[in-house]
């Protein structure tokens, strides 16, 4: 899995390569990605739980490969979401307590759409998103579902060129209008 465009990926960086962080030692920079990243996320005072998800400044979309069977599609989406939540501040709302006092962890207060695309469209979405310094990208290369040892995953991804990479899912967070243009009219996951 690779993550990028975050300014500082922290723990998410250990999950794979990080792009647009300004760190010359990461795979994103090694691939020629510039270090002029913009931190993507919500400021602490910006979270507005009374706001419609359609009015939030940032939009979060996960695009999953349409050809994956349901279990692998769910796995790919979750694997793309994990580094996104870790790297993009303010995505989750506060925990909710029910009438019995049981606490339920916070969910994405600004929403998260899950879309589907074929292999070519998924690659295009990832490339367009990665080209924007104001959009966070986390992807799940197909090698994530064909290897059982993380070191093997790293080696497999390390041998592939970006333009040849097959993806199971891509998670992107960025300004609403650019994200809408990046994903176009991709359908919601059925």
PDB file of N, CA and C in Angstrom, residues 84-133:
ATOM      1  N   UNK A  84      -5.536   6.175   5.469  1.00  0.00           N
ATOM      2  CA  UNK A  84      -6.183   7.471   5.255  1.00  0.00           C
ATOM      3  C   UNK A  84      -6.568   8.087   6.598  1.00  0.00           C
ATOM      4  N   UNK A  85      -7.224   7.303   7.438  1.00  0.00           N
ATOM      5  CA  UNK A  85      -7.639   7.797   8.749  1.00  0.00           C
ATOM      6  C   UNK A  85      -6.420   8.169   9.590  1.00  0.00           C
ATOM      7  N   UNK A  86      -5.352   7.376   9.470  1.00  0.00           N
ATOM      8  CA  UNK A  86      -4.143   7.647  10.251  1.00  0.00           C
ATOM      9  C   UNK A  86      -3.441   8.926   9.803  1.00  0.00           C
ATOM     10  N   UNK A  87      -3.529   9.257   8.524  1.00  0.00           N
ATOM     11  CA  UNK A  87      -2.738  10.360   7.978  1.00  0.00           C
ATOM     12  C   UNK A  87      -3.491  11.672   7.789  1.00  0.00           C
ATOM     13  N   UNK A  88      -4.810  11.626   7.682  1.00  0.00           N
ATOM     14  CA  UNK A  88      -5.587  12.839   7.396  1.00  0.00           C
ATOM     15  C   UNK A  88      -6.339  13.275   8.657  1.00  0.00           C
ATOM     16  N   UNK A  89      -5.926  14.369   9.275  1.00  0.00           N
ATOM     17  CA  UNK A  89      -6.555  14.815  10.518  1.00  0.00           C
ATOM     18  C   UNK A  89      -8.012  15.230  10.334  1.00  0.00           C
ATOM     19  N   UNK A  90      -8.810  14.935  11.359  1.00  0.00           N
ATOM     20  CA  UNK A  90     -10.173  15.442  11.430  1.00  0.00           C
ATOM     21  C   UNK A  90     -11.213  14.685  10.644  1.00  0.00           C
ATOM     22  N   UNK A  91     -10.872  13.526  10.075  1.00  0.00           N
ATOM     23  CA  UNK A  91     -11.865  12.785   9.294  1.00  0.00           C
ATOM     24  C   UNK A  91     -12.963  12.177  10.163  1.00  0.00           C
ATOM     25  N   UNK A  92     -12.591  11.765  11.363  1.00  0.00           N
ATOM     26  CA  UNK A  92     -13.564  11.096  12.220  1.00  0.00           C
ATOM     27  C   UNK A  92     -14.230  12.074  13.174  1.00  0.00           C
ATOM     28  N   UNK A  93     -15.519  11.844  13.389  1.00  0.00           N
ATOM     29  CA  UNK A  93     -16.258  12.638  14.351  1.00  0.00           C
ATOM     30  C   UNK A  93     -16.038  12.113  15.758  1.00  0.00           C
ATOM     31  N   UNK A  94     -16.701  12.738  16.712  1.00  0.00           N
ATOM     32  CA  UNK A  94     -16.599  12.313  18.100  1.00  0.00           C
ATOM     33  C   UNK A  94     -17.325  10.986  18.300  1.00  0.00           C
ATOM     34  N   UNK A  95     -16.936  10.276  19.353  1.00  0.00           N
ATOM     35  CA  UNK A  95     -17.631   9.049  19.725  1.00  0.00           C
ATOM     36  C   UNK A  95     -19.069   9.403  20.107  1.00  0.00           C
ATOM     37  N   UNK A  96     -19.982   8.455  19.903  1.00  0.00           N
ATOM     38  CA  UNK A  96     -21.392   8.657  20.228  1.00  0.00           C
ATOM     39  C   UNK A  96     -21.784   7.699  21.350  1.00  0.00           C
ATOM     40  N   UNK A  97     -22.456   8.216  22.355  1.00  0.00           N
ATOM     41  CA  UNK A  97     -22.955   7.378  23.443  1.00  0.00           C
ATOM     42  C   UNK A  97     -24.443   7.153  23.225  1.00  0.00           C
ATOM     43  N   UNK A  98     -24.866   5.890  23.343  1.00  0.00           N
ATOM     44  CA  UNK A  98     -26.292   5.610  23.189  1.00  0.00           C
ATOM     45  C   UNK A  98     -27.021   5.831  24.519  1.00  0.00           C
ATOM     46  N   UNK A  99     -28.330   5.579  24.532  1.00  0.00           N
ATOM     47  CA  UNK A  99     -29.150   5.841  25.717  1.00  0.00           C
ATOM     48  C   UNK A  99     -28.720   5.012  26.923  1.00  0.00           C
ATOM     49  N   UNK A 100     -28.046   3.887  26.696  1.00  0.00           N
ATOM     50  CA  UNK A 100     -27.575   3.039  27.796  1.00  0.00           C
ATOM     51  C   UNK A 100     -26.168   3.402  28.243  1.00  0.00           C
ATOM     52  N   UNK A 101     -25.561   4.383  27.583  1.00  0.00           N
ATOM     53  CA  UNK A 101     -24.216   4.805  27.948  1.00  0.00           C
ATOM     54  C   UNK A 101     -23.109   4.052  27.232  1.00  0.00           C
ATOM     55  N   UNK A 102     -23.476   3.147  26.339  1.00  0.00           N
ATOM     56  CA  UNK A 102     -22.465   2.437  25.557  1.00  0.00           C
ATOM     57  C   UNK A 102     -21.880   3.408  24.541  1.00  0.00           C
ATOM     58  N   UNK A 103     -20.558   3.446  24.469  1.00  0.00           N
ATOM     59  CA  UNK A 103     -19.885   4.390  23.577  1.00  0.00           C
ATOM     60  C   UNK A 103     -19.552   3.704  22.256  1.00  0.00           C
ATOM     61  N   UNK A 104     -19.876   4.379  21.171  1.00  0.00           N
ATOM     62  CA  UNK A 104     -19.609   3.892  19.817  1.00  0.00           C
ATOM     63  C   UNK A 104     -18.568   4.820  19.197  1.00  0.00           C
ATOM     64  N   UNK A 105     -17.461   4.267  18.671  1.00  0.00           N
ATOM     65  CA  UNK A 105     -16.387   5.114  18.121  1.00  0.00           C
ATOM     66  C   UNK A 105     -16.903   6.072  17.049  1.00  0.00           C
ATOM     67  N   UNK A 106     -16.216   7.198  16.917  1.00  0.00           N
ATOM     68  CA  UNK A 106     -16.580   8.195  15.921  1.00  0.00           C
ATOM     69  C   UNK A 106     -16.476   7.657  14.507  1.00  0.00           C
ATOM     70  N   UNK A 107     -17.333   8.138  13.657  1.00  0.00           N
ATOM     71  CA  UNK A 107     -17.374   7.754  12.241  1.00  0.00           C
ATOM     72  C   UNK A 107     -16.995   8.964  11.393  1.00  0.00           C
ATOM     73  N   UNK A 108     -16.797   8.764  10.082  1.00  0.00           N
ATOM     74  CA  UNK A 108     -16.467   9.905   9.211  1.00  0.00           C
ATOM     75  C   UNK A 108     -17.609  10.924   9.194  1.00  0.00           C
ATOM     76  N   UNK A 109     -17.411  12.042   9.853  1.00  0.00           N
ATOM     77  CA  UNK A 109     -18.465  13.047   9.966  1.00  0.00           C
ATOM     78  C   UNK A 109     -18.759  13.719   8.636  1.00  0.00           C
ATOM     79  N   UNK A 110     -17.791  13.781   7.736  1.00  0.00           N
ATOM     80  CA  UNK A 110     -17.989  14.426   6.435  1.00  0.00           C
ATOM     81  C   UNK A 110     -18.335  13.409   5.355  1.00  0.00           C
ATOM     82  N   UNK A 111     -18.538  12.154   5.736  1.00  0.00           N
ATOM     83  CA  UNK A 111     -18.924  11.114   4.795  1.00  0.00           C
ATOM     84  C   UNK A 111     -17.747  10.487   4.082  1.00  0.00           C
ATOM     85  N   UNK A 112     -18.033   9.390   3.423  1.00  0.00           N
ATOM     86  CA  UNK A 112     -17.048   8.678   2.610  1.00  0.00           C
ATOM     87  C   UNK A 112     -17.821   7.856   1.593  1.00  0.00           C
ATOM     88  N   UNK A 113     -17.683   8.184   0.325  1.00  0.00           N
ATOM     89  CA  UNK A 113     -18.367   7.444  -0.736  1.00  0.00           C
ATOM     90  C   UNK A 113     -17.479   6.308  -1.209  1.00  0.00           C
ATOM     91  N   UNK A 114     -18.089   5.147  -1.470  1.00  0.00           N
ATOM     92  CA  UNK A 114     -17.351   4.006  -2.003  1.00  0.00           C
ATOM     93  C   UNK A 114     -17.858   3.761  -3.418  1.00  0.00           C
ATOM     94  N   UNK A 115     -16.963   3.936  -4.376  1.00  0.00           N
ATOM     95  CA  UNK A 115     -17.280   3.822  -5.796  1.00  0.00           C
ATOM     96  C   UNK A 115     -16.564   2.616  -6.384  1.00  0.00           C
ATOM     97  N   UNK A 116     -16.937   2.249  -7.608  1.00  0.00           N
ATOM     98  CA  UNK A 116     -16.254   1.160  -8.306  1.00  0.00           C
ATOM     99  C   UNK A 116     -15.770   1.638  -9.668  1.00  0.00           C
ATOM    100  N   UNK A 117     -14.694   0.995 -10.125  1.00  0.00           N
ATOM    101  CA  UNK A 117     -14.116   1.330 -11.430  1.00  0.00           C
ATOM    102  C   UNK A 117     -13.376   0.117 -11.961  1.00  0.00           C
ATOM    103  N   UNK A 118     -13.207   0.074 -13.282  1.00  0.00           N
ATOM    104  CA  UNK A 118     -12.383  -0.986 -13.857  1.00  0.00           C
ATOM    105  C   UNK A 118     -10.915  -0.640 -13.634  1.00  0.00           C
ATOM    106  N   UNK A 119     -10.048  -1.544 -14.023  1.00  0.00           N
ATOM    107  CA  UNK A 119      -8.618  -1.399 -13.760  1.00  0.00           C
ATOM    108  C   UNK A 119      -8.040  -0.112 -14.353  1.00  0.00           C
ATOM    109  N   UNK A 120      -8.386   0.190 -15.591  1.00  0.00           N
ATOM    110  CA  UNK A 120      -7.843   1.383 -16.253  1.00  0.00           C
ATOM    111  C   UNK A 120      -8.327   2.660 -15.568  1.00  0.00           C
ATOM    112  N   UNK A 121      -9.614   2.718 -15.236  1.00  0.00           N
ATOM    113  CA  UNK A 121     -10.159   3.907 -14.572  1.00  0.00           C
ATOM    114  C   UNK A 121      -9.559   4.075 -13.180  1.00  0.00           C
ATOM    115  N   UNK A 122      -9.333   2.980 -12.484  1.00  0.00           N
ATOM    116  CA  UNK A 122      -8.725   3.037 -11.151  1.00  0.00           C
ATOM    117  C   UNK A 122      -7.312   3.615 -11.222  1.00  0.00           C
ATOM    118  N   UNK A 123      -6.552   3.182 -12.214  1.00  0.00           N
ATOM    119  CA  UNK A 123      -5.201   3.712 -12.415  1.00  0.00           C
ATOM    120  C   UNK A 123      -5.251   5.207 -12.748  1.00  0.00           C
ATOM    121  N   UNK A 124      -6.214   5.602 -13.576  1.00  0.00           N
ATOM    122  CA  UNK A 124      -6.365   7.013 -13.950  1.00  0.00           C
ATOM    123  C   UNK A 124      -6.742   7.866 -12.741  1.00  0.00           C
ATOM    124  N   UNK A 125      -7.687   7.387 -11.931  1.00  0.00           N
ATOM    125  CA  UNK A 125      -8.086   8.110 -10.719  1.00  0.00           C
ATOM    126  C   UNK A 125      -6.878   8.305  -9.819  1.00  0.00           C
ATOM    127  N   UNK A 126      -6.109   7.250  -9.608  1.00  0.00           N
ATOM    128  CA  UNK A 126      -4.936   7.342  -8.744  1.00  0.00           C
ATOM    129  C   UNK A 126      -3.930   8.352  -9.303  1.00  0.00           C
ATOM    130  N   UNK A 127      -3.664   8.281 -10.603  1.00  0.00           N
ATOM    131  CA  UNK A 127      -2.678   9.180 -11.218  1.00  0.00           C
ATOM    132  C   UNK A 127      -3.119  10.639 -11.117  1.00  0.00           C
ATOM    133  N   UNK A 128      -4.385  10.909 -11.400  1.00  0.00           N
ATOM    134  CA  UNK A 128      -4.885  12.291 -11.316  1.00  0.00           C
ATOM    135  C   UNK A 128      -4.826  12.811  -9.886  1.00  0.00           C
ATOM    136  N   UNK A 129      -5.209  11.977  -8.937  1.00  0.00           N
ATOM    137  CA  UNK A 129      -5.180  12.393  -7.533  1.00  0.00           C
ATOM    138  C   UNK A 129      -3.749  12.622  -7.062  1.00  0.00           C
ATOM    139  N   UNK A 130      -2.842  11.729  -7.417  1.00  0.00           N
ATOM    140  CA  UNK A 130      -1.443  11.840  -6.989  1.00  0.00           C
ATOM    141  C   UNK A 130      -0.755  13.058  -7.595  1.00  0.00           C
ATOM    142  N   UNK A 131      -1.268  13.550  -8.711  1.00  0.00           N
ATOM    143  CA  UNK A 131      -0.671  14.713  -9.368  1.00  0.00           C
ATOM    144  C   UNK A 131      -1.019  16.025  -8.657  1.00  0.00           C
ATOM    145  N   UNK A 132      -1.961  15.973  -7.736  1.00  0.00           N
ATOM    146  CA  UNK A 132      -2.397  17.185  -7.033  1.00  0.00           C
ATOM    147  C   UNK A 132      -1.796  17.224  -5.636  1.00  0.00           C
ATOM    148  N   UNK A 133      -1.089  18.286  -5.290  1.00  0.00           N
ATOM    149  CA  UNK A 133      -0.503  18.362  -3.949  1.00  0.00           C
ATOM    150  C   UNK A 133      -1.536  18.552  -2.841  1.00  0.00           C
TER     151      UNK A 133
END
